[in-house]
Amino acid sequence: MIMRVMGEGQFQVADDHLNRLNELDDDLLRALESGDEEHFRSALDGLLAAVKEFGSPLPDDSLEPSDLILPDAEATIEEVRQLLRTEGDGLIPGIPEYG
């Protein structure tokens, strides 16, 4: 799966990491629901760090379509809430065979 982190580039992430990324995404959703800025910042940082850890960066000149677009590390709670309104069930949708 190709994930784009806004302002940072694209990462190819193997499907076997999607369960862990979904767990981190669920934590981010809980932080958004609570409105706790510290929890939100920690959850977003954790999710983005995991994408970078598990993913392989694609070259900057690559023109691959992204399966998912994630906010950058400086995104606000409101910006991520707005993104979720268009995405539905979190930033990383559940995939039945993996979760």
mmCIF file of C-alpha atoms in Angstrom:
data_model
loop_
_atom_site.group_PDB
_atom_site.id
_atom_site.type_symbol
_atom_site.label_atom_id
_atom_site.label_comp_id
_atom_site.label_asym_id
_atom_site.label_seq_id
_atom_site.Cartn_x
_atom_site.Cartn_y
_atom_site.Cartn_z
ATOM 1 C CA MET A 1 0.000 0.000 0.000
ATOM 2 C CA ILE A 2 1.337 3.438 -0.875
ATOM 3 C CA MET A 3 0.870 6.076 1.813
ATOM 4 C CA ARG A 4 1.611 9.743 1.283
ATOM 5 C CA VAL A 5 2.560 11.845 4.287
ATOM 6 C CA MET A 6 1.712 15.392 3.275
ATOM 7 C CA GLY A 7 4.839 17.440 2.793
ATOM 8 C CA GLU A 8 7.153 14.441 3.249
ATOM 9 C CA GLY A 9 6.592 12.031 0.380
ATOM 10 C CA GLN A 10 5.317 8.538 -0.280
ATOM 11 C CA PHE A 11 6.041 5.274 1.512
ATOM 12 C CA GLN A 12 5.402 1.719 0.318
ATOM 13 C CA VAL A 13 4.046 -0.182 3.331
ATOM 14 C CA ALA A 14 3.593 -3.956 3.264
ATOM 15 C CA ASP A 15 0.134 -5.266 4.119
ATOM 16 C CA ASP A 16 1.463 -7.235 7.095
ATOM 17 C CA HIS A 17 1.918 -3.918 8.958
ATOM 18 C CA LEU A 18 -1.671 -2.740 8.486
ATOM 19 C CA ASN A 19 -2.949 -4.226 11.750
ATOM 20 C CA ARG A 20 -0.411 -2.221 13.761
ATOM 21 C CA LEU A 21 -1.126 0.928 11.759
ATOM 22 C CA ASN A 22 -4.855 0.445 12.362
ATOM 23 C CA GLU A 23 -4.202 0.203 16.114
ATOM 24 C CA LEU A 24 -2.302 3.489 15.986
ATOM 25 C CA ASP A 25 -5.063 5.028 13.883
ATOM 26 C CA ASP A 26 -7.634 3.925 16.506
ATOM 27 C CA ASP A 27 -5.561 5.650 19.183
ATOM 28 C CA LEU A 28 -5.553 8.810 17.065
ATOM 29 C CA LEU A 29 -9.353 8.616 16.770
ATOM 30 C CA ARG A 30 -9.667 8.344 20.561
ATOM 31 C CA ALA A 31 -7.441 11.400 20.941
ATOM 32 C CA LEU A 32 -9.571 13.349 18.483
ATOM 33 C CA GLU A 33 -12.770 12.373 20.287
ATOM 34 C CA SER A 34 -11.376 13.449 23.641
ATOM 35 C CA GLY A 35 -9.945 16.701 22.293
ATOM 36 C CA ASP A 36 -6.808 16.107 24.355
ATOM 37 C CA GLU A 37 -4.082 18.011 22.495
ATOM 38 C CA GLU A 38 -1.208 16.133 24.153
ATOM 39 C CA HIS A 39 -2.741 12.715 23.387
ATOM 40 C CA PHE A 40 -3.506 13.844 19.825
ATOM 41 C CA ARG A 41 0.049 15.018 19.207
ATOM 42 C CA SER A 42 1.501 11.795 20.637
ATOM 43 C CA ALA A 43 -0.899 9.605 18.610
ATOM 44 C CA LEU A 44 -0.269 11.444 15.345
ATOM 45 C CA ASP A 45 3.492 11.351 15.877
ATOM 46 C CA GLY A 46 3.293 7.622 16.636
ATOM 47 C CA LEU A 47 1.271 6.865 13.509
ATOM 48 C CA LEU A 48 3.560 8.861 11.234
ATOM 49 C CA ALA A 49 6.672 7.337 12.807
ATOM 50 C CA ALA A 50 5.295 3.831 12.240
ATOM 51 C CA VAL A 51 4.546 4.564 8.576
ATOM 52 C CA LYS A 52 8.144 5.717 8.144
ATOM 53 C CA GLU A 53 9.508 2.755 10.118
ATOM 54 C CA PHE A 54 7.496 0.095 8.297
ATOM 55 C CA GLY A 55 7.498 1.787 4.907
ATOM 56 C CA SER A 56 10.108 2.190 2.233
ATOM 57 C CA PRO A 57 10.325 5.719 0.840
ATOM 58 C CA LEU A 58 9.532 6.063 -2.831
ATOM 59 C CA PRO A 59 11.801 8.308 -4.919
ATOM 60 C CA ASP A 60 10.714 11.949 -5.054
ATOM 61 C CA ASP A 61 10.294 11.709 -8.819
ATOM 62 C CA SER A 62 7.977 8.680 -8.540
ATOM 63 C CA LEU A 63 4.464 9.275 -9.886
ATOM 64 C CA GLU A 64 2.708 6.410 -8.120
ATOM 65 C CA PRO A 65 -0.892 7.071 -7.000
ATOM 66 C CA SER A 66 -1.275 7.094 -3.216
ATOM 67 C CA ASP A 67 -3.713 4.678 -1.585
ATOM 68 C CA LEU A 68 -3.847 6.870 1.535
ATOM 69 C CA ILE A 69 -2.956 10.442 2.334
ATOM 70 C CA LEU A 70 -1.912 11.219 5.893
ATOM 71 C CA PRO A 71 -1.547 14.662 7.450
ATOM 72 C CA ASP A 72 1.856 16.069 8.256
ATOM 73 C CA ALA A 73 3.214 16.127 11.803
ATOM 74 C CA GLU A 74 2.233 19.794 12.229
ATOM 75 C CA ALA A 75 -1.467 19.215 11.458
ATOM 76 C CA THR A 76 -3.940 20.512 14.026
ATOM 77 C CA ILE A 77 -6.765 18.565 15.634
ATOM 78 C CA GLU A 78 -9.247 20.483 13.497
ATOM 79 C CA GLU A 79 -7.342 19.776 10.268
ATOM 80 C CA VAL A 80 -7.291 16.046 11.019
ATOM 81 C CA ARG A 81 -10.984 16.092 11.973
ATOM 82 C CA GLN A 82 -11.732 17.723 8.626
ATOM 83 C CA LEU A 83 -9.708 15.055 6.815
ATOM 84 C CA LEU A 84 -11.602 12.330 8.668
ATOM 85 C CA ARG A 85 -14.940 13.788 7.607
ATOM 86 C CA THR A 86 -13.997 12.982 4.040
ATOM 87 C CA GLU A 87 -12.289 9.640 4.789
ATOM 88 C CA GLY A 88 -14.820 7.921 7.044
ATOM 89 C CA ASP A 89 -13.464 5.325 9.503
ATOM 90 C CA GLY A 90 -10.091 6.773 10.405
ATOM 91 C CA LEU A 91 -7.118 7.725 8.328
ATOM 92 C CA ILE A 92 -6.276 4.081 7.634
ATOM 93 C CA PRO A 93 -9.420 2.145 6.713
ATOM 94 C CA GLY A 94 -9.825 -1.328 8.115
ATOM 95 C CA ILE A 95 -9.156 -4.142 5.698
ATOM 96 C CA PRO A 96 -11.285 -7.201 6.561
ATOM 97 C CA GLU A 97 -8.660 -9.852 5.876
ATOM 98 C CA TYR A 98 -6.142 -8.008 8.089
ATOM 99 C CA GLY A 99 -8.247 -6.753 10.944
#
